[in-house]
Short mmCIF file of C-alpha atoms and ligand atoms in Angstrom, two decimals:
data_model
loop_
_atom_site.label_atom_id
_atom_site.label_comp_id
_atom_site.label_asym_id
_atom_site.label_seq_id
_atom_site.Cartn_x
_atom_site.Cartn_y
_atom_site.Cartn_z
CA UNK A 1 118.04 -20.68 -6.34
CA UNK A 2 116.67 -21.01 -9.79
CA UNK A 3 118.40 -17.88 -10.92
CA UNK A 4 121.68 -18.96 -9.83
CA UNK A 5 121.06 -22.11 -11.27
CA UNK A 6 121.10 -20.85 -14.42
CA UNK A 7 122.82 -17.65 -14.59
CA UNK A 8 125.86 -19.55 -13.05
CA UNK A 9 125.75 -22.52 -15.95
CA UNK A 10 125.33 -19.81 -18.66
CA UNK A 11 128.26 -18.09 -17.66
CA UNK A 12 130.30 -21.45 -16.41
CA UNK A 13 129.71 -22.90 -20.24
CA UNK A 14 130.51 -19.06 -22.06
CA UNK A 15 133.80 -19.26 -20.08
CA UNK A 16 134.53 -22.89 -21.41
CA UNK A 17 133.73 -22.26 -25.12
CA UNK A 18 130.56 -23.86 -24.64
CA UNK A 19 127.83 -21.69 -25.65
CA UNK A 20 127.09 -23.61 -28.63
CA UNK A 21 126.18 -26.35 -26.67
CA UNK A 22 123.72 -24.67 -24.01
CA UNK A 23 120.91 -25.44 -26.89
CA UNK A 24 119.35 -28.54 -25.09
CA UNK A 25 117.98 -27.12 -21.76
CA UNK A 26 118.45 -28.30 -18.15
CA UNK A 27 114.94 -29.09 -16.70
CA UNK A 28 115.54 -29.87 -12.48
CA UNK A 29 113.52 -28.86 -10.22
CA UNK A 30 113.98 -25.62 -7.78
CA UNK A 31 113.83 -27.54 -4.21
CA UNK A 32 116.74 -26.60 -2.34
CA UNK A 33 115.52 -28.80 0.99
CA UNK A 34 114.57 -31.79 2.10
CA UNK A 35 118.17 -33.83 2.57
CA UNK A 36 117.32 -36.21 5.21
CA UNK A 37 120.30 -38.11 5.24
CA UNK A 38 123.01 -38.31 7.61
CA UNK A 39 127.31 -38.36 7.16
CA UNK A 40 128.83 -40.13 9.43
CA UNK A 41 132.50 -41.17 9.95
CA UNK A 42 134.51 -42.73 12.23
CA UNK A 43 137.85 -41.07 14.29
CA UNK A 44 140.38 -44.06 14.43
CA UNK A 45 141.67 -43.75 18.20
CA UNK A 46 141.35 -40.76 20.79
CA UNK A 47 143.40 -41.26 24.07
CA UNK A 48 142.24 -40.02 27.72
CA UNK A 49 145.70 -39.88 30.03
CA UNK A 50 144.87 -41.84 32.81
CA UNK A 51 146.50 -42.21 36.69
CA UNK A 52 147.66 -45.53 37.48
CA UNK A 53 145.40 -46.79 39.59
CA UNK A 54 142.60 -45.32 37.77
CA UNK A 55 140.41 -47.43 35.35
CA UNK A 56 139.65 -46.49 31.86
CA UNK A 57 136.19 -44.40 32.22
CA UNK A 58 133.61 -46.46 30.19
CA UNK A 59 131.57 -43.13 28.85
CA UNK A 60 134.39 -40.67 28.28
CA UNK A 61 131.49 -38.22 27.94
CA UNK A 62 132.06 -37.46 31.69
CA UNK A 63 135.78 -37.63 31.37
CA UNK A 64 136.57 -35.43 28.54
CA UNK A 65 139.07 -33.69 30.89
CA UNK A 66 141.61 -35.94 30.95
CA UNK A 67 141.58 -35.78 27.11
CA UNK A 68 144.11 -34.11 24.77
CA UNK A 69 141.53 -31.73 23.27
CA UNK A 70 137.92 -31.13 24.08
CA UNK A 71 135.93 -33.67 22.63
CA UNK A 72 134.27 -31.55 19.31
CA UNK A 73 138.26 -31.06 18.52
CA UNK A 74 138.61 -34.58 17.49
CA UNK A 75 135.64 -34.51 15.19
CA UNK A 76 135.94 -30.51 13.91
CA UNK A 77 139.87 -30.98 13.28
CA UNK A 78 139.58 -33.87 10.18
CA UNK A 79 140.00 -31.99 7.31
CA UNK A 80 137.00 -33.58 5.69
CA UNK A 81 134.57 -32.35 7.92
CA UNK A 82 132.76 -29.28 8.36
CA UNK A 83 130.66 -28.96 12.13
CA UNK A 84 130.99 -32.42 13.59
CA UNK A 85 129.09 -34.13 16.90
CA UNK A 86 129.72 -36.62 18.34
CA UNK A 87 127.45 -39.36 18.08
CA UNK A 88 129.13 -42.64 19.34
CA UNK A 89 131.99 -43.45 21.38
CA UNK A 90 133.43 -46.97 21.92
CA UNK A 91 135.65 -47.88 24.22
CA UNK A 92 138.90 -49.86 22.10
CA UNK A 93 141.97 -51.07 24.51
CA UNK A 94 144.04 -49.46 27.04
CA UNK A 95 147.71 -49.05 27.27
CA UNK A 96 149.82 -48.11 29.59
CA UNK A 97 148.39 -44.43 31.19
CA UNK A 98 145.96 -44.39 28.04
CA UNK A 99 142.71 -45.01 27.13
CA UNK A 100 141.62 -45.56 23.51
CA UNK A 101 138.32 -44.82 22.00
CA UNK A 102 136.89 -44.70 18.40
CA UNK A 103 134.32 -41.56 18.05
CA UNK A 104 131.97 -41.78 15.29
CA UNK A 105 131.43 -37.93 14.24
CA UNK A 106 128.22 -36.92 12.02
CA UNK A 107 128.98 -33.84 10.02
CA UNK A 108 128.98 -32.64 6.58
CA UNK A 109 131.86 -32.27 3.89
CA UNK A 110 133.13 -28.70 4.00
CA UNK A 111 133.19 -26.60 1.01
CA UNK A 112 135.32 -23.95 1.49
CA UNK A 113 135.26 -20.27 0.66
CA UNK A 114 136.62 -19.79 -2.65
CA UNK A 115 139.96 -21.17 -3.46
CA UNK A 116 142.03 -21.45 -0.55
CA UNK A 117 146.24 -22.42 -1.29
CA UNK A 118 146.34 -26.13 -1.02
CA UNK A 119 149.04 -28.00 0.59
CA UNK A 120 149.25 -31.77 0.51
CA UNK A 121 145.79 -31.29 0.17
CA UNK A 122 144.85 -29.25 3.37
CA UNK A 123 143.99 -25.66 3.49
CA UNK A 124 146.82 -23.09 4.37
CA UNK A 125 145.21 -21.38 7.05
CA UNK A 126 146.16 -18.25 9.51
CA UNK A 127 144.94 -18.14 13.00
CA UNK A 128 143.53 -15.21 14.91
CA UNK A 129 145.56 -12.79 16.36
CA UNK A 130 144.47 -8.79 17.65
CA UNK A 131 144.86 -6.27 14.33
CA UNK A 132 142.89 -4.01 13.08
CA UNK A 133 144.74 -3.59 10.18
CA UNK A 134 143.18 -6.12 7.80
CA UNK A 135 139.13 -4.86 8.17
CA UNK A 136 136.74 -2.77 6.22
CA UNK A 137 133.69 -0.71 7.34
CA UNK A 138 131.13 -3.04 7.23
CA UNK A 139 129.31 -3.57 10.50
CA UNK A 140 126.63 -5.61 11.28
CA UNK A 141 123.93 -4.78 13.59
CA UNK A 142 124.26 -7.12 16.55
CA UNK A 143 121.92 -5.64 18.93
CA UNK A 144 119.63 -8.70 19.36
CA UNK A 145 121.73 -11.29 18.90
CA UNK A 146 122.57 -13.41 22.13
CA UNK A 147 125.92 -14.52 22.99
CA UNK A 148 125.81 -18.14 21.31
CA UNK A 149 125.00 -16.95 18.08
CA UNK A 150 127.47 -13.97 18.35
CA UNK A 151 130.02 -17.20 18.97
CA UNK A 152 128.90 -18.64 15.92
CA UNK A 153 128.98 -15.96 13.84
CA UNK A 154 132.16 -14.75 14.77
CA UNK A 155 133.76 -18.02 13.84
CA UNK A 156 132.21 -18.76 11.16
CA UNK A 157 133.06 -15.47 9.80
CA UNK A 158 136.56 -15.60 10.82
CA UNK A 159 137.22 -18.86 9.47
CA UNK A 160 135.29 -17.55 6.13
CA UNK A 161 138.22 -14.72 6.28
CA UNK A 162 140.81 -17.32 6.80
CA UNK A 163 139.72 -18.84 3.54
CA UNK A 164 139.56 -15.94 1.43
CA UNK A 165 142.84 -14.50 2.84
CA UNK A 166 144.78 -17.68 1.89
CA UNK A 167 142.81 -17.57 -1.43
CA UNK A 168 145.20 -14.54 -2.39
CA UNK A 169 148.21 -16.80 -2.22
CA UNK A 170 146.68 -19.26 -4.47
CA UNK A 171 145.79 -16.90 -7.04
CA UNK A 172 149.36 -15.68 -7.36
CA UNK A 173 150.52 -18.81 -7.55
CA UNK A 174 147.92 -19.57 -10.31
CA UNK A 175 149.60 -16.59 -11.93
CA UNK A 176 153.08 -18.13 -11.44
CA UNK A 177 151.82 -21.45 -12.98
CA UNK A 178 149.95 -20.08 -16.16
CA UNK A 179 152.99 -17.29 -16.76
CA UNK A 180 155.75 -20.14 -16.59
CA UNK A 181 153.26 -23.22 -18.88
CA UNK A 182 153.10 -19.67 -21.51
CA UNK A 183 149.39 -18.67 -21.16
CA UNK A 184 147.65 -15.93 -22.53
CA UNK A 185 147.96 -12.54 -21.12
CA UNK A 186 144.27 -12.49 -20.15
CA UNK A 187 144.45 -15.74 -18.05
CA UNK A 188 147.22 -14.25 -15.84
CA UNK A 189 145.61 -10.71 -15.52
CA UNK A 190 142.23 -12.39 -14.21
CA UNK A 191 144.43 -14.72 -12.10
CA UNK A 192 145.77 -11.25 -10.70
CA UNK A 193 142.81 -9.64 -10.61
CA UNK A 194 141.26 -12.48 -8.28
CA UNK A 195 143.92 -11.81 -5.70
CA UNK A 196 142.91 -8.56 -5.48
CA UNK A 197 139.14 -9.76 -4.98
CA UNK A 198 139.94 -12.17 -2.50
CA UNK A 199 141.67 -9.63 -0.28
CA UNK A 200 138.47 -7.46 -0.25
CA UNK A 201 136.72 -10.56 0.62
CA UNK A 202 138.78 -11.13 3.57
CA UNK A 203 138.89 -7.98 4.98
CA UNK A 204 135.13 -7.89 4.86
CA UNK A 205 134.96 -11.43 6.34
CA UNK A 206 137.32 -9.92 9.47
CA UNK A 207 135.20 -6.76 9.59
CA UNK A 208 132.10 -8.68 10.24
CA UNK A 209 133.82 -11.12 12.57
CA UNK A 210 135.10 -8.40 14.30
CA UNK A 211 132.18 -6.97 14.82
CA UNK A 212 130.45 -10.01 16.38
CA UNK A 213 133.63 -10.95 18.75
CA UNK A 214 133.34 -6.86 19.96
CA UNK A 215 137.08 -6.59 19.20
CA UNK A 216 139.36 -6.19 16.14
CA UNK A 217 140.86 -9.42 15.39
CA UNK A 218 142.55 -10.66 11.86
CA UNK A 219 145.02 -13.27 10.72
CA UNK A 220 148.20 -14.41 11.75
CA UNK A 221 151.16 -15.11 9.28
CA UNK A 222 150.31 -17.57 6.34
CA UNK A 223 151.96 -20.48 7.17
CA UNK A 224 153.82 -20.96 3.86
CA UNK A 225 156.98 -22.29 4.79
CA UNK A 226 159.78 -22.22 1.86
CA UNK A 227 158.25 -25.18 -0.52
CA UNK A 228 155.13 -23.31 -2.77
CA UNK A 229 155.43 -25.64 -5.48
CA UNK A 230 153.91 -24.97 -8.46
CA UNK A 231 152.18 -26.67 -11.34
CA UNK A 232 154.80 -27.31 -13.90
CA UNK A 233 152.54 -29.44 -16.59
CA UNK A 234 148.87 -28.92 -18.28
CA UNK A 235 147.93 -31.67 -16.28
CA UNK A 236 148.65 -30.80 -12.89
CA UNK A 237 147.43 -27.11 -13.68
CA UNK A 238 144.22 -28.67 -15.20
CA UNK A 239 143.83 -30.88 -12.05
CA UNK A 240 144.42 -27.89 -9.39
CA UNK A 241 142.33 -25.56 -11.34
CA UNK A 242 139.37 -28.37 -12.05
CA UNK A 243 139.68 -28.87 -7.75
CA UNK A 244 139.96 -25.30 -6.80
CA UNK A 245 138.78 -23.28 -9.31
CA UNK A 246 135.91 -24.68 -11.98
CA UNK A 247 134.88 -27.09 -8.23
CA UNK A 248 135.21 -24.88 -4.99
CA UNK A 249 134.83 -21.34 -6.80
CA UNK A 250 131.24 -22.63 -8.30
CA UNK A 251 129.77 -23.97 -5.34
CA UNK A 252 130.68 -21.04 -3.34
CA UNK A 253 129.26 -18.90 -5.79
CA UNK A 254 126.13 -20.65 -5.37
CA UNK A 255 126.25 -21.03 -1.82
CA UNK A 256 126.99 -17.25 -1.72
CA UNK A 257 123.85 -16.93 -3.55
CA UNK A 258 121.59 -18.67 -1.34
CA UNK A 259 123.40 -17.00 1.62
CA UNK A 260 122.11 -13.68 0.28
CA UNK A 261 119.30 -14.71 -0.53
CA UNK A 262 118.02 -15.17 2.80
CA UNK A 263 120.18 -12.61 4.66
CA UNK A 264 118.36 -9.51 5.94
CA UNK A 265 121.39 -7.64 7.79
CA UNK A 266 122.66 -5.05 4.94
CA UNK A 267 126.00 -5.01 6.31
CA UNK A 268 126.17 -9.12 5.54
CA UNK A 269 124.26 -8.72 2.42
CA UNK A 270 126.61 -6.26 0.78
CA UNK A 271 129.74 -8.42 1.72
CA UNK A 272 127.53 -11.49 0.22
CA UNK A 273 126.65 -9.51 -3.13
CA UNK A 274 130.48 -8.67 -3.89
CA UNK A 275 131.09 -12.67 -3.06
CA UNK A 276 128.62 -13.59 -5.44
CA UNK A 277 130.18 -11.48 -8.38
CA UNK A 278 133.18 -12.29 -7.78
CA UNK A 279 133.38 -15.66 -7.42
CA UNK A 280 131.48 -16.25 -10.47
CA UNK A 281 134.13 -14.55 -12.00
CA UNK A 282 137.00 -16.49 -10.31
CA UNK A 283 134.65 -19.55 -11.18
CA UNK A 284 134.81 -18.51 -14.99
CA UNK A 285 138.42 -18.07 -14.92
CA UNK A 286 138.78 -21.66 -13.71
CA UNK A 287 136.69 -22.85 -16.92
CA UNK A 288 138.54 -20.84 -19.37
CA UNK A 289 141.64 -22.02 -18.23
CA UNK A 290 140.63 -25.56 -18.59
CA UNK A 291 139.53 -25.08 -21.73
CA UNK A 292 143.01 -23.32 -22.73
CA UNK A 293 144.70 -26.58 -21.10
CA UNK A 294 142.51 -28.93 -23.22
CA UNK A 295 143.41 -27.01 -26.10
CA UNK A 296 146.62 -27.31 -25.20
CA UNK A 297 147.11 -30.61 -23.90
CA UNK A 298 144.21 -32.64 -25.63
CA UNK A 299 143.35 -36.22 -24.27
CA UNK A 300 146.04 -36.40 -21.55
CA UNK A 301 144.71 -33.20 -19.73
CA UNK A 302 140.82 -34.76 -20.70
CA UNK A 303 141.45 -38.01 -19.17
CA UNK A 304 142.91 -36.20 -16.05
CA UNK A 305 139.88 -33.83 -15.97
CA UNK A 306 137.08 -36.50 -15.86
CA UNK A 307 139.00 -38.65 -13.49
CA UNK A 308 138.67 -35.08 -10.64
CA UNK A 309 134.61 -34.48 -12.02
CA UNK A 310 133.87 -38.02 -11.47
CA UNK A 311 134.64 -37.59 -7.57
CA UNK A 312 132.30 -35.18 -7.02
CA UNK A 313 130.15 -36.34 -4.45
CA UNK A 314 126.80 -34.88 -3.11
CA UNK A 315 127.29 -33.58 0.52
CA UNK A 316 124.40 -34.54 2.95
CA UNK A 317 123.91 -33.51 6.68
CA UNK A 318 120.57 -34.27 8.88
CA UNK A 319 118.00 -30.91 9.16
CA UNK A 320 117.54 -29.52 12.71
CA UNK A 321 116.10 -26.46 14.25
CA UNK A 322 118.58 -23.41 13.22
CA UNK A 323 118.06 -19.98 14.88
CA UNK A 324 116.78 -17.42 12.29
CA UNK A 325 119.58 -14.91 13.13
CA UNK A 326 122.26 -17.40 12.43
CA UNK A 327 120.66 -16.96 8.10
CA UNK A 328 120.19 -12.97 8.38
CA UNK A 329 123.74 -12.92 8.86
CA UNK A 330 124.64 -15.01 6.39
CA UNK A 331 125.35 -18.56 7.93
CA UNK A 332 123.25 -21.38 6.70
CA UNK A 333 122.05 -24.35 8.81
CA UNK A 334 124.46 -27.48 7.56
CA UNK A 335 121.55 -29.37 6.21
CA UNK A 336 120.66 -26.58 3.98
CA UNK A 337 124.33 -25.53 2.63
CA UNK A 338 124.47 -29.52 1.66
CA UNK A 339 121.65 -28.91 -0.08
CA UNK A 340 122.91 -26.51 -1.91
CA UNK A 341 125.94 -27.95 -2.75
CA UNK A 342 124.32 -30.69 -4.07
CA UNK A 343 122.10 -29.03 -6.08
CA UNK A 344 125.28 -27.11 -7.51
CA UNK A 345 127.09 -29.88 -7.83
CA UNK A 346 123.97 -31.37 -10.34
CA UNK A 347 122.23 -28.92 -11.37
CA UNK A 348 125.80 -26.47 -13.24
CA UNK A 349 128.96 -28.85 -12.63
CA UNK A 350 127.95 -32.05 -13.86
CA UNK A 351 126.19 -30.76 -17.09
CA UNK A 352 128.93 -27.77 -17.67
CA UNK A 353 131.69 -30.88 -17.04
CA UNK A 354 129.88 -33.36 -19.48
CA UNK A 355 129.57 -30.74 -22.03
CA UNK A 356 133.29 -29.85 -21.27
CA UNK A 357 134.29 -33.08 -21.83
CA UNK A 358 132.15 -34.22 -24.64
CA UNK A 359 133.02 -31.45 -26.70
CA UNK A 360 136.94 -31.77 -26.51
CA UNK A 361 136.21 -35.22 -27.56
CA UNK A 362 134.11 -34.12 -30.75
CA UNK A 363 136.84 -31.55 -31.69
CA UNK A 364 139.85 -34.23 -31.67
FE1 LIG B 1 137.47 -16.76 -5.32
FE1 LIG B 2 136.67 -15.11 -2.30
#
């Protein structure tokens, strides 16, 4: 991860204008384990429908069928959370034919895959359907992997392609935004550019799911109704672009990065390798594009930018056992992508961020 580490700040800071400043050197250490911590969170109110006579089952774990949705539903669906258990259930009131209960889920904060198009400030996502249509070749060996992990890796790669296929919608609208606030031409032909990328990315990501569900299977329509709205201030582009871009795009560059460096299958580590690249470079484009907004927009657009750094928070999530095939095709245990995040998140954003911030307010 040390590589990364530093080959990702190096290129974060060139994109920002900051490569006079990389002169003091970062000295952390190179540990990416060890997170023993736990996130938990609690799920206001789940109903079970009940008959009228019935009474309200005390441990809903051995009613879950009278539920709305099976019971890892409640704690997968918040948007905040990335694989969630179930690790407490309390019983709340009843009313009527219902039931109430508070779950309390443990999981981790997700990161996602690149830059997926935001909408009051949720992922625009597909859903699976049968196509063929939106795949490359790659094709991972899946010969002695059992049917749990082939579940696991099939969703986790089809969500991945989820991600990266709604990523192309927010890089065109990053073009609209930057072409209509007068950028420069080279800002809106990377912003193209990165569409382009992120439709390799999900085609390779449905490939490989593909491959592990043993049938062809992309996305649905993007969901993206009539209302796209766009950016139409420095601020609100610096914001988006500080959140999406310089944010999400690093950490899954670096999380990309540790992903490849433990997979073994080759089909999984060539889709990883083009990830890597690529979102470095959709990573750079975020920083270069703040730094045109600060030049632009000067204190308003700094103020805005260290109010977004200052929420980044360090994702934790508790270590278990995680099946070695799971990380030679590319899926980390959640303990260990935290850890990685984290180390991202202090190791290149913070410094790159400070440097960011501390040199727009030397220029002024
Ligand atoms: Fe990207
Ligand atoms: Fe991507």
């Amino acid at each position: 991860m040390h590589a990364i580490t530093h080959s990702l700040r190096r290129r974060l800071l060139g994109a920002a204008g900051l490569a006079a400043l990389t002169g003091c050197r970062w000295d952390f250490g190179d540990d990416c384990s060890g997170w023993d911590g736990s996130y938990s969170y609690a799920v206001p109110v789940v109903a079970a429908l009940l008959d009228e006579a019935d009474d309200c089952p005390e441990n809903p774990y051995y009613a879950w069928d009278r539920f709305e949705a099976p019971p890892d539903a409640y704690c997968d669906g918040l948007d905040t959370a990335g694989a969630g258990d179930i690790v407490d259930v309390r019983f709340v009131a009843r009313a009527g034919v219902e039931c109430s209960y508070e779950l309390t889920c443990e999981g981790y904060e997700e990161c996602p895959g690149g830059r997926p198009l935001q909408r009051d400030g949720a992922s625009v996502l597909a859903t699976a359907m049968p196509r063929a249509d939106w795949q490359t070749e790659r094709a991972p060996s899946i010969a002695e992997l059992s049917d749990e992990e082939r579940t696991v890796l099939r969703e986790y790669w089809f969500r991945a392609g989820t991600e990266e296929h709604s990523s192309i919608a927010a890089f065109h609208r990053v073009a609209l935004e930057l072409l209509s606030l007068g950028a420069p031409a080279d800002l809106v032909e990377r912003a193209t550019r990165a569409a382009q990328d992120e439709s390799g990315h999900a085609r390779d990501a449905f490939a490989l799911a593909s491959a592990y569900a043993g049938t062809a299977i992309g996305p649905s329509a993007l969901g993206l109704g009539t209302d796209v709205s766009l950016a139409t201030d420095l601020v609100a582009l610096a914001v988006s672009t500080a959140r999406e871009g310089a944010i999400n795009e690093c950490l899954a560059a670096y999380l990309a990065a540790e992903r490849l460096r433990r997979a073994t299958d080759p089909a999984v580590r060539a889709v990883l390798a083009r990830v890597v690249e690529e979102e470095t470079q959709h990573a750079e484009l975020a920083w270069a594009t703040l730094r045109w907004c600060l030049a632009q927009g000067g204190s308003t657009v700094r103020d805005a930018l260290r109010e977004v750094f200052a929420t980044m928070t360090l994702p934790r999530a508790e270590a278990r056992p995680w099946p070695a095939a799971l990380e030679a095709h590319g899926v980390l245990s959640p303990a260990d992508e935290c850890a990685c995040l984290s180390a991202c998140i202090e190791r290149v954003l913070r410094p790159v961020a400070a440097s960011l911030l501390a040199q727009t307010r030397e220029e002024r």
